[in-house]
GROMACS .gro file of C-alpha atoms in nm:
model
  103
    1MET     CA    1  -0.001  -0.011   0.021
    2PRO     CA    2   0.274   0.245  -0.080
    3HIS     CA    3   0.017   0.516  -0.192
    4ALA     CA    4  -0.124   0.507   0.172
    5LEU     CA    5   0.165   0.684   0.281
    6GLY     CA    6   0.239   0.932  -0.066
    7PRO     CA    7   0.090   1.284  -0.099
    8VAL     CA    8  -0.265   1.303  -0.165
    9GLU     CA    9  -0.351   1.468  -0.501
   10ASN     CA   10  -0.656   1.684  -0.514
   11ARG     CA   11  -0.823   1.711  -0.837
   12PRO     CA   12  -1.113   1.872  -0.909
   13PHE     CA   13  -1.478   1.720  -0.939
   14ARG     CA   14  -1.536   1.641  -1.305
   15PHE     CA   15  -1.864   1.495  -1.387
   16THR     CA   16  -1.817   1.266  -1.704
   17LEU     CA   17  -2.023   0.973  -1.859
   18ASN     CA   18  -1.723   0.833  -2.014
   19SER     CA   19  -1.522   0.720  -1.703
   20ASP     CA   20  -1.328   0.391  -1.940
   21GLY     CA   21  -1.168   0.717  -2.129
   22GLN     CA   22  -1.392   0.618  -2.490
   23ALA     CA   23  -1.663   0.852  -2.642
   24HIS     CA   24  -2.032   0.675  -2.634
   25PRO     CA   25  -2.212   0.951  -2.727
   26MET     CA   26  -2.532   0.733  -2.850
   27GLN     CA   27  -2.555   0.556  -2.476
   28ASN     CA   28  -2.476   0.915  -2.333
   29VAL     CA   29  -2.775   1.069  -2.549
   30MET     CA   30  -3.010   0.761  -2.497
   31SER     CA   31  -2.878   0.829  -2.090
   32VAL     CA   32  -2.941   1.175  -2.028
   33GLY     CA   33  -3.271   1.091  -2.260
   34THR     CA   34  -3.430   0.856  -1.946
   35LEU     CA   35  -3.355   1.073  -1.723
   36VAL     CA   36  -3.556   1.338  -1.871
   37CYS     CA   37  -3.794   1.159  -1.961
   38GLY     CA   38  -3.788   1.020  -1.622
   39LEU     CA   39  -3.854   1.356  -1.429
   40VAL     CA   40  -4.086   1.451  -1.681
   41ALA     CA   41  -4.340   1.202  -1.606
   42PHE     CA   42  -4.245   1.209  -1.239
   43VAL     CA   43  -4.352   1.596  -1.241
   44THR     CA   44  -4.630   1.572  -1.444
   45GLY     CA   45  -4.704   1.275  -1.266
   46LEU     CA   46  -4.828   1.438  -0.968
   47VAL     CA   47  -5.017   1.685  -1.101
   48PRO     CA   48  -5.381   1.541  -1.217
   49ASP     CA   49  -5.487   1.696  -1.465
   50SER     CA   50  -5.131   1.630  -1.684
   51HIS     CA   51  -5.177   1.240  -1.699
   52VAL     CA   52  -5.168   1.225  -2.007
   53VAL     CA   53  -4.803   1.335  -2.016
   54ALA     CA   54  -4.696   1.162  -1.734
   55SER     CA   55  -4.883   0.811  -1.886
   56TRP     CA   56  -4.658   0.874  -2.224
   57ALA     CA   57  -4.376   1.015  -2.097
   58GLY     CA   58  -4.301   0.743  -1.859
   59ALA     CA   59  -4.414   0.464  -2.074
   60VAL     CA   60  -4.119   0.543  -2.324
   61GLY     CA   61  -3.920   0.645  -2.073
   62PHE     CA   62  -3.922   0.282  -1.964
   63VAL     CA   63  -3.913   0.107  -2.219
   64GLY     CA   64  -3.640   0.398  -2.334
   65GLY     CA   65  -3.497   0.314  -2.051
   66LEU     CA   66  -3.439  -0.077  -2.028
   67LEU     CA   67  -3.303  -0.054  -2.357
   68SER     CA   68  -3.043   0.230  -2.283
   69GLN     CA   69  -2.945  -0.002  -1.961
   70TYR     CA   70  -2.939  -0.332  -2.213
   71LEU     CA   71  -2.658  -0.083  -2.475
   72SER     CA   72  -2.449   0.114  -2.156
   73ALA     CA   73  -2.122   0.102  -2.128
   74THR     CA   74  -2.015   0.246  -1.835
   75THR     CA   75  -2.175   0.302  -1.441
   76PRO     CA   76  -2.211   0.651  -1.474
   77GLU     CA   77  -2.454   0.560  -1.776
   78ARG     CA   78  -2.572   0.329  -1.560
   79SER     CA   79  -2.658   0.534  -1.313
   80LEU     CA   80  -2.870   0.758  -1.502
   81ASN     CA   81  -3.082   0.474  -1.613
   82ILE     CA   82  -3.181   0.353  -1.297
   83VAL     CA   83  -3.292   0.711  -1.165
   84GLY     CA   84  -3.433   0.781  -1.512
   85ILE     CA   85  -3.660   0.380  -1.558
   86VAL     CA   86  -3.760   0.460  -1.152
   87GLY     CA   87  -3.855   0.806  -1.250
   88SER     CA   88  -4.070   0.673  -1.519
   89PHE     CA   89  -4.233   0.395  -1.383
   90VAL     CA   90  -4.333   0.592  -1.095
   91GLY     CA   91  -4.474   0.860  -1.344
   92ALA     CA   92  -4.688   0.620  -1.567
   93ALA     CA   93  -4.802   0.455  -1.238
   94LEU     CA   94  -4.966   0.811  -1.136
   95GLY     CA   95  -5.064   0.950  -1.488
   96ILE     CA   96  -5.209   0.594  -1.482
   97PHE     CA   97  -5.404   0.659  -1.216
   98HIS     CA   98  -5.500   0.988  -1.262
   99GLY     CA   99  -5.653   0.843  -1.592
  100GLY     CA  100  -5.439   0.701  -1.842
  101PHE     CA  101  -5.325   0.751  -2.201
  102LEU     CA  102  -5.606   0.970  -2.337
  103PRO     CA  103  -5.781   1.281  -2.209
   0.00000   0.00000   0.00000
């Protein structure tokens, strides 16, 4: 454990989805899209009058999130996918409870 006695490097925090050093543009876009759909579905699911948006955004985010999780290459992408999938599921469930997919 020579690193335990050596000097500590303070690197600035930098958020990246490409933790393996390679670019994954399609997977990154899918992960962020899943997160956005999940947030939209969850927020609109809390408002009973927006049940159509919540239901559709939740369904699209859930299915897209599962596909994105299947294709993901790094752990940060998978983390965003899980947050987006859960938000999509909850938003879709609330949207269906408040009235479903059709106005």
